[in-house]
């Protein structure tokens, strides 16, 4: 079935980097875009950025520009999100989500989430 | 950037109630709006896209309407499994997206 499976939980110190993976299966990876969304404890959803799995084009949320990099490996149908210079307020569950490719678009498939804890 | 507001932020309702949640955009977004349901500890689930198109597999008690700047999500008869938080999302400024702040639906 169509699914996105993410890497496991991470604990990082302030100033470090984290790289989360999102492996796609059950569909043609390069036909859809992938967005990353995070959710701090008890808070709402925050869109972080988008990557085209077709050509690698990216668009990042302004507040994360310069700290986030999204990439894909088409040979393994995997998307990656790297966040650098981590701060305590980066503690959150990080989700990848597939852009359904419809004219009006929506995120139809979501990964299970990866908890990233930033603590000294 | 396009901002979204949702009202109410929280609502308390009973099984069988008709529930309506409103999402307003800071500028016109045509029908580029989606609705998601999220339960504690789970990933969001797509309910509605293109403002009013029901995602495959979603019960027909869910419906969406609106265009431009004002949108609604309606649950015609609230079921026990519908107690959750609901988010709207604008996709007009692709590939830059925004979520609303969420509406928590709780049991009265």
PDB file of C-alpha atoms in Angstrom:
ATOM      1  CA  UNK A   1       0.000   0.000   0.000  1.00  0.00           C
ATOM      2  CA  UNK A   2       0.984   3.621  -0.359  1.00  0.00           C
ATOM      3  CA  UNK A   3       2.945   4.706   2.680  1.00  0.00           C
ATOM      4  CA  UNK A   4       5.662   6.926   4.058  1.00  0.00           C
ATOM      5  CA  UNK A   5       7.854   5.478   6.798  1.00  0.00           C
ATOM      6  CA  UNK A   6      10.037   7.816   8.819  1.00  0.00           C
ATOM      7  CA  UNK A   7      13.206   7.278  10.814  1.00  0.00           C
ATOM      8  CA  UNK A   8      13.193   6.950  14.577  1.00  0.00           C
ATOM      9  CA  UNK A   9      13.232   9.434  17.412  1.00  0.00           C
ATOM     10  CA  UNK A  10      16.274  11.651  17.952  1.00  0.00           C
ATOM     11  CA  UNK A  11      17.722  13.493  20.935  1.00  0.00           C
ATOM     12  CA  UNK A  12      20.098  16.326  20.107  1.00  0.00           C
ATOM     13  CA  UNK A  13      21.962  19.030  21.982  1.00  0.00           C
ATOM     14  CA  UNK A  14      21.452  22.707  21.175  1.00  0.00           C
ATOM     15  CA  UNK A  15      23.551  23.747  18.189  1.00  0.00           C
ATOM     16  CA  UNK A  16      23.631  20.265  16.681  1.00  0.00           C
ATOM     17  CA  UNK A  17      21.972  19.076  13.465  1.00  0.00           C
ATOM     18  CA  UNK A  18      19.387  16.409  12.803  1.00  0.00           C
ATOM     19  CA  UNK A  19      18.525  14.572   9.600  1.00  0.00           C
ATOM     20  CA  UNK A  20      15.173  12.791   9.357  1.00  0.00           C
ATOM     21  CA  UNK A  21      14.358  10.333   6.582  1.00  0.00           C
ATOM     22  CA  UNK A  22      11.047   9.478   4.941  1.00  0.00           C
ATOM     23  CA  UNK A  23      10.905   6.348   2.774  1.00  0.00           C
ATOM     24  CA  UNK A  24       8.100   6.100   0.246  1.00  0.00           C
ATOM     25  CA  UNK A  25       6.568   2.911  -1.082  1.00  0.00           C
ATOM     26  CA  UNK A  26       3.572   1.835  -3.117  1.00  0.00           C
ATOM     27  CA  UNK A  27       3.687   4.666  -5.655  1.00  0.00           C
ATOM     28  CA  UNK A  28       6.003   6.302  -8.190  1.00  0.00           C
ATOM     29  CA  UNK A  29       8.153   8.485  -5.952  1.00  0.00           C
ATOM     30  CA  UNK A  30       9.168  10.990  -8.614  1.00  0.00           C
ATOM     31  CA  UNK A  31       5.563  11.785  -9.562  1.00  0.00           C
ATOM     32  CA  UNK A  32       4.763  13.648  -6.338  1.00  0.00           C
ATOM     33  CA  UNK A  33       6.169  16.340  -4.097  1.00  0.00           C
ATOM     34  CA  UNK A  34       6.933  15.905  -0.400  1.00  0.00           C
ATOM     35  CA  UNK A  35       6.330  18.488   2.306  1.00  0.00           C
ATOM     36  CA  UNK A  36       7.674  18.506   5.843  1.00  0.00           C
ATOM     37  CA  UNK A  37       5.436  19.627   8.689  1.00  0.00           C
ATOM     38  CA  UNK A  38       6.297  19.908  12.369  1.00  0.00           C
ATOM     39  CA  UNK A  39       4.262  20.085  15.541  1.00  0.00           C
ATOM     40  CA  UNK A  40       5.690  21.312  18.819  1.00  0.00           C
ATOM     41  CA  UNK A  41       4.240  19.720  21.978  1.00  0.00           C
ATOM     42  CA  UNK A  42       0.643  20.856  22.471  1.00  0.00           C
ATOM     43  CA  UNK A  43       0.808  23.162  19.459  1.00  0.00           C
ATOM     44  CA  UNK A  44      -0.577  23.285  15.924  1.00  0.00           C
ATOM     45  CA  UNK A  45       0.863  22.228  12.587  1.00  0.00           C
ATOM     46  CA  UNK A  46       3.693  24.241  11.040  1.00  0.00           C
ATOM     47  CA  UNK A  47       4.586  23.761   7.371  1.00  0.00           C
ATOM     48  CA  UNK A  48       8.378  23.735   6.973  1.00  0.00           C
ATOM     49  CA  UNK A  49       8.971  23.318   3.277  1.00  0.00           C
ATOM     50  CA  UNK A  50       8.421  21.348   0.093  1.00  0.00           C
ATOM     51  CA  UNK A  51      10.568  19.411  -2.329  1.00  0.00           C
ATOM     52  CA  UNK A  52       9.770  18.105  -5.771  1.00  0.00           C
ATOM     53  CA  UNK A  53      10.796  14.461  -5.961  1.00  0.00           C
ATOM     54  CA  UNK A  54      10.870  14.898  -9.743  1.00  0.00           C
ATOM     55  CA  UNK A  55      13.585  17.540 -10.025  1.00  0.00           C
ATOM     56  CA  UNK A  56      14.659  18.422  -6.482  1.00  0.00           C
ATOM     57  CA  UNK A  57      13.236  21.952  -6.539  1.00  0.00           C
ATOM     58  CA  UNK A  58      12.599  23.230  -3.047  1.00  0.00           C
ATOM     59  CA  UNK A  59      10.668  25.960  -1.249  1.00  0.00           C
ATOM     60  CA  UNK A  60      11.202  26.620   2.453  1.00  0.00           C
ATOM     61  CA  UNK A  61       9.235  28.506   5.062  1.00  0.00           C
ATOM     62  CA  UNK A  62      10.847  31.889   5.535  1.00  0.00           C
ATOM     63  CA  UNK A  63      11.481  31.432   9.253  1.00  0.00           C
ATOM     64  CA  UNK A  64      13.598  28.321   8.567  1.00  0.00           C
ATOM     65  CA  UNK A  65      15.547  29.647   5.573  1.00  0.00           C
ATOM     66  CA  UNK A  66      19.248  29.029   6.077  1.00  0.00           C
ATOM     67  CA  UNK A  67      18.763  26.290   8.689  1.00  0.00           C
ATOM     68  CA  UNK A  68      16.819  23.663   6.757  1.00  0.00           C
ATOM     69  CA  UNK A  69      17.728  21.563   3.733  1.00  0.00           C
ATOM     70  CA  UNK A  70      15.426  19.072   2.023  1.00  0.00           C
ATOM     71  CA  UNK A  71      16.743  16.464  -0.374  1.00  0.00           C
ATOM     72  CA  UNK A  72      15.636  13.274  -2.058  1.00  0.00           C
ATOM     73  CA  UNK A  73      17.330  10.057  -3.144  1.00  0.00           C
ATOM     74  CA  UNK A  74      15.299   8.726  -6.052  1.00  0.00           C
ATOM     75  CA  UNK A  75      17.264   5.445  -6.088  1.00  0.00           C
ATOM     76  CA  UNK A  76      15.782   4.560  -2.698  1.00  0.00           C
ATOM     77  CA  UNK A  77      12.547   6.629  -2.897  1.00  0.00           C
ATOM     78  CA  UNK A  78      13.579   8.484   0.240  1.00  0.00           C
ATOM     79  CA  UNK A  79      13.191  12.121   1.225  1.00  0.00           C
ATOM     80  CA  UNK A  80      15.371  13.783   3.845  1.00  0.00           C
ATOM     81  CA  UNK A  81      15.012  16.852   6.021  1.00  0.00           C
ATOM     82  CA  UNK A  82      18.073  18.285   7.753  1.00  0.00           C
ATOM     83  CA  UNK A  83      17.728  21.015  10.363  1.00  0.00           C
ATOM     84  CA  UNK A  84      20.871  22.726  11.663  1.00  0.00           C
ATOM     85  CA  UNK A  85      21.731  24.918  14.654  1.00  0.00           C
ATOM     86  CA  UNK A  86      19.035  23.262  16.711  1.00  0.00           C
ATOM     87  CA  UNK A  87      17.365  25.195  19.518  1.00  0.00           C
ATOM     88  CA  UNK A  88      15.048  24.063  22.287  1.00  0.00           C
ATOM     89  CA  UNK A  89      12.057  25.412  20.381  1.00  0.00           C
ATOM     90  CA  UNK A  90      12.825  22.983  17.538  1.00  0.00           C
ATOM     91  CA  UNK A  91      11.621  20.196  19.836  1.00  0.00           C
ATOM     92  CA  UNK A  92       8.681  18.756  17.937  1.00  0.00           C
ATOM     93  CA  UNK A  93       7.240  15.840  16.029  1.00  0.00           C
ATOM     94  CA  UNK A  94       8.355  16.100  12.414  1.00  0.00           C
ATOM     95  CA  UNK A  95       6.115  14.678   9.676  1.00  0.00           C
ATOM     96  CA  UNK A  96       6.656  14.135   5.970  1.00  0.00           C
ATOM     97  CA  UNK A  97       3.568  14.272   3.766  1.00  0.00           C
ATOM     98  CA  UNK A  98       2.890  13.582   0.102  1.00  0.00           C
ATOM     99  CA  UNK A  99       1.470  16.309  -2.088  1.00  0.00           C
ATOM    100  CA  UNK A 100      -1.349  14.519  -3.936  1.00  0.00           C
ATOM    101  CA  UNK A 101      -0.615  16.224  -7.241  1.00  0.00           C
ATOM    102  CA  UNK A 102      -4.246  17.207  -7.730  1.00  0.00           C
ATOM    103  CA  UNK A 103      -4.889  20.570  -9.401  1.00  0.00           C
ATOM    104  CA  UNK A 104      -5.974  21.977  -6.029  1.00  0.00           C
ATOM    105  CA  UNK A 105      -3.414  19.913  -4.082  1.00  0.00           C
ATOM    106  CA  UNK A 106      -3.522  18.475  -0.571  1.00  0.00           C
ATOM    107  CA  UNK A 107      -1.379  16.261   1.626  1.00  0.00           C
ATOM    108  CA  UNK A 108      -2.962  12.843   1.214  1.00  0.00           C
ATOM    109  CA  UNK A 109      -0.367  10.500   2.727  1.00  0.00           C
ATOM    110  CA  UNK A 110       1.537  11.217   5.940  1.00  0.00           C
ATOM    111  CA  UNK A 111       4.456   9.546   7.648  1.00  0.00           C
ATOM    112  CA  UNK A 112       4.061   8.356  11.222  1.00  0.00           C
ATOM    113  CA  UNK A 113       6.100  11.224  12.619  1.00  0.00           C
ATOM    114  CA  UNK A 114       9.579  11.498  14.145  1.00  0.00           C
ATOM    115  CA  UNK A 115      10.057  13.015  17.589  1.00  0.00           C
ATOM    116  CA  UNK A 116      13.078  15.291  17.779  1.00  0.00           C
ATOM    117  CA  UNK A 117      14.039  16.473  21.254  1.00  0.00           C
ATOM    118  CA  UNK A 118      16.559  19.268  21.675  1.00  0.00           C
ATOM    119  CA  UNK A 119      17.952  19.378  25.176  1.00  0.00           C
ATOM    120  CA  UNK A 120      21.246  20.037  26.887  1.00  0.00           C
TER     121      UNK A 120
ATOM    122  CA  UNK B   1       1.953  35.556   3.331  1.00  0.00           C
ATOM    123  CA  UNK B   2      -1.598  34.245   3.522  1.00  0.00           C
ATOM    124  CA  UNK B   3      -2.841  33.835   7.091  1.00  0.00           C
ATOM    125  CA  UNK B   4      -5.664  31.545   8.184  1.00  0.00           C
ATOM    126  CA  UNK B   5      -7.907  31.900  11.215  1.00  0.00           C
ATOM    127  CA  UNK B   6     -10.303  29.274  12.540  1.00  0.00           C
ATOM    128  CA  UNK B   7     -13.339  29.642  14.725  1.00  0.00           C
ATOM    129  CA  UNK B   8     -14.094  28.502  17.244  1.00  0.00           C
ATOM    130  CA  UNK B   9     -10.765  27.426  18.732  1.00  0.00           C
ATOM    131  CA  UNK B  10     -12.550  24.931  20.908  1.00  0.00           C
ATOM    132  CA  UNK B  11     -16.024  23.488  20.895  1.00  0.00           C
ATOM    133  CA  UNK B  12     -17.826  21.085  23.132  1.00  0.00           C
ATOM    134  CA  UNK B  13     -20.487  18.936  21.480  1.00  0.00           C
ATOM    135  CA  UNK B  14     -22.517  15.780  21.953  1.00  0.00           C
ATOM    136  CA  UNK B  15     -22.787  12.667  19.819  1.00  0.00           C
ATOM    137  CA  UNK B  16     -25.351  13.325  17.104  1.00  0.00           C
ATOM    138  CA  UNK B  17     -24.819  17.099  17.058  1.00  0.00           C
ATOM    139  CA  UNK B  18     -24.282  19.037  13.841  1.00  0.00           C
ATOM    140  CA  UNK B  19     -20.927  20.797  14.063  1.00  0.00           C
ATOM    141  CA  UNK B  20     -19.607  23.633  11.908  1.00  0.00           C
ATOM    142  CA  UNK B  21     -16.054  24.990  11.896  1.00  0.00           C
ATOM    143  CA  UNK B  22     -15.100  28.129   9.993  1.00  0.00           C
ATOM    144  CA  UNK B  23     -11.784  28.962   8.365  1.00  0.00           C
ATOM    145  CA  UNK B  24     -11.030  32.457   7.050  1.00  0.00           C
ATOM    146  CA  UNK B  25      -8.130  33.442   4.793  1.00  0.00           C
ATOM    147  CA  UNK B  26      -6.436  36.844   4.865  1.00  0.00           C
ATOM    148  CA  UNK B  27      -6.815  37.056   1.091  1.00  0.00           C
ATOM    149  CA  UNK B  28      -8.700  35.174  -1.575  1.00  0.00           C
ATOM    150  CA  UNK B  29      -7.525  31.623  -2.161  1.00  0.00           C
ATOM    151  CA  UNK B  30     -10.192  30.412  -4.620  1.00  0.00           C
ATOM    152  CA  UNK B  31     -10.907  26.788  -3.634  1.00  0.00           C
ATOM    153  CA  UNK B  32      -7.330  25.932  -2.638  1.00  0.00           C
ATOM    154  CA  UNK B  33      -8.297  24.759   0.821  1.00  0.00           C
ATOM    155  CA  UNK B  34      -8.015  21.418   2.591  1.00  0.00           C
ATOM    156  CA  UNK B  35      -9.266  20.122   5.938  1.00  0.00           C
ATOM    157  CA  UNK B  36      -7.464  17.619   8.170  1.00  0.00           C
ATOM    158  CA  UNK B  37      -8.408  15.691  11.292  1.00  0.00           C
ATOM    159  CA  UNK B  38      -5.799  14.882  13.914  1.00  0.00           C
ATOM    160  CA  UNK B  39      -6.179  12.634  16.925  1.00  0.00           C
ATOM    161  CA  UNK B  40      -3.700  12.681  19.829  1.00  0.00           C
ATOM    162  CA  UNK B  41      -0.417  10.984  19.002  1.00  0.00           C
ATOM    163  CA  UNK B  42      -1.389  10.431  15.375  1.00  0.00           C
ATOM    164  CA  UNK B  43      -0.525  12.034  12.054  1.00  0.00           C
ATOM    165  CA  UNK B  44      -3.123  14.310  10.479  1.00  0.00           C
ATOM    166  CA  UNK B  45      -5.623  12.716   8.105  1.00  0.00           C
ATOM    167  CA  UNK B  46      -6.916  14.406   4.964  1.00  0.00           C
ATOM    168  CA  UNK B  47     -10.702  14.848   5.012  1.00  0.00           C
ATOM    169  CA  UNK B  48     -11.539  17.417   2.331  1.00  0.00           C
ATOM    170  CA  UNK B  49      -9.580  19.056  -0.481  1.00  0.00           C
ATOM    171  CA  UNK B  50     -10.438  21.643  -3.107  1.00  0.00           C
ATOM    172  CA  UNK B  51     -12.699  23.139  -0.408  1.00  0.00           C
ATOM    173  CA  UNK B  52     -15.487  20.617  -0.932  1.00  0.00           C
ATOM    174  CA  UNK B  53     -14.129  17.348  -2.377  1.00  0.00           C
ATOM    175  CA  UNK B  54     -14.356  14.437   0.046  1.00  0.00           C
ATOM    176  CA  UNK B  55     -11.169  12.372   0.231  1.00  0.00           C
ATOM    177  CA  UNK B  56     -11.674   8.724  -0.644  1.00  0.00           C
ATOM    178  CA  UNK B  57     -12.735   6.671   2.365  1.00  0.00           C
ATOM    179  CA  UNK B  58     -13.900   9.615   4.458  1.00  0.00           C
ATOM    180  CA  UNK B  59     -17.471   9.267   5.778  1.00  0.00           C
ATOM    181  CA  UNK B  60     -20.118  11.337   4.030  1.00  0.00           C
ATOM    182  CA  UNK B  61     -21.118  13.068   7.296  1.00  0.00           C
ATOM    183  CA  UNK B  62     -18.121  15.318   6.627  1.00  0.00           C
ATOM    184  CA  UNK B  63     -18.619  18.099   4.108  1.00  0.00           C
ATOM    185  CA  UNK B  64     -16.833  21.277   3.112  1.00  0.00           C
ATOM    186  CA  UNK B  65     -17.974  24.470   1.450  1.00  0.00           C
ATOM    187  CA  UNK B  66     -16.825  27.962   0.580  1.00  0.00           C
ATOM    188  CA  UNK B  67     -14.453  29.768  -1.728  1.00  0.00           C
ATOM    189  CA  UNK B  68     -12.450  32.957  -1.710  1.00  0.00           C
ATOM    190  CA  UNK B  69     -11.842  33.849   1.918  1.00  0.00           C
ATOM    191  CA  UNK B  70     -14.464  31.979   3.954  1.00  0.00           C
ATOM    192  CA  UNK B  71     -14.793  28.217   4.284  1.00  0.00           C
ATOM    193  CA  UNK B  72     -16.669  25.786   6.495  1.00  0.00           C
ATOM    194  CA  UNK B  73     -16.256  22.184   7.568  1.00  0.00           C
ATOM    195  CA  UNK B  74     -19.485  20.544   8.683  1.00  0.00           C
ATOM    196  CA  UNK B  75     -19.980  17.261  10.490  1.00  0.00           C
ATOM    197  CA  UNK B  76     -23.649  16.445  10.048  1.00  0.00           C
ATOM    198  CA  UNK B  77     -23.986  14.041  12.983  1.00  0.00           C
ATOM    199  CA  UNK B  78     -21.013  13.880  15.317  1.00  0.00           C
ATOM    200  CA  UNK B  79     -19.779  10.380  16.087  1.00  0.00           C
ATOM    201  CA  UNK B  80     -17.574   9.262  19.009  1.00  0.00           C
ATOM    202  CA  UNK B  81     -14.586   8.811  16.683  1.00  0.00           C
ATOM    203  CA  UNK B  82     -14.879  12.425  15.461  1.00  0.00           C
ATOM    204  CA  UNK B  83     -13.593  13.963  18.677  1.00  0.00           C
ATOM    205  CA  UNK B  84     -10.300  15.379  17.485  1.00  0.00           C
ATOM    206  CA  UNK B  85      -8.586  18.570  16.364  1.00  0.00           C
ATOM    207  CA  UNK B  86      -9.373  19.920  12.902  1.00  0.00           C
ATOM    208  CA  UNK B  87      -7.042  22.052  10.808  1.00  0.00           C
ATOM    209  CA  UNK B  88      -7.603  23.950   7.590  1.00  0.00           C
ATOM    210  CA  UNK B  89      -4.752  24.500   5.130  1.00  0.00           C
ATOM    211  CA  UNK B  90      -4.368  26.863   2.201  1.00  0.00           C
ATOM    212  CA  UNK B  91      -2.595  25.645  -0.935  1.00  0.00           C
ATOM    213  CA  UNK B  92      -3.180  28.707  -3.123  1.00  0.00           C
ATOM    214  CA  UNK B  93       0.379  29.975  -2.830  1.00  0.00           C
ATOM    215  CA  UNK B  94       1.892  26.637  -3.961  1.00  0.00           C
ATOM    216  CA  UNK B  95       4.522  25.572  -3.145  1.00  0.00           C
ATOM    217  CA  UNK B  96       4.212  27.664   0.013  1.00  0.00           C
ATOM    218  CA  UNK B  97       1.484  26.346   2.323  1.00  0.00           C
ATOM    219  CA  UNK B  98      -0.108  27.475   5.582  1.00  0.00           C
ATOM    220  CA  UNK B  99      -2.172  25.744   8.245  1.00  0.00           C
ATOM    221  CA  UNK B 100      -4.835  27.290  10.397  1.00  0.00           C
ATOM    222  CA  UNK B 101      -4.398  27.225  14.197  1.00  0.00           C
ATOM    223  CA  UNK B 102      -6.819  24.337  14.702  1.00  0.00           C
ATOM    224  CA  UNK B 103     -10.205  23.673  16.306  1.00  0.00           C
ATOM    225  CA  UNK B 104     -10.460  21.117  19.068  1.00  0.00           C
ATOM    226  CA  UNK B 105     -13.770  19.241  19.218  1.00  0.00           C
ATOM    227  CA  UNK B 106     -14.390  17.789  22.650  1.00  0.00           C
ATOM    228  CA  UNK B 107     -17.132  15.756  24.272  1.00  0.00           C
ATOM    229  CA  UNK B 108     -19.802  17.713  26.109  1.00  0.00           C
TER     230      UNK B 108
END
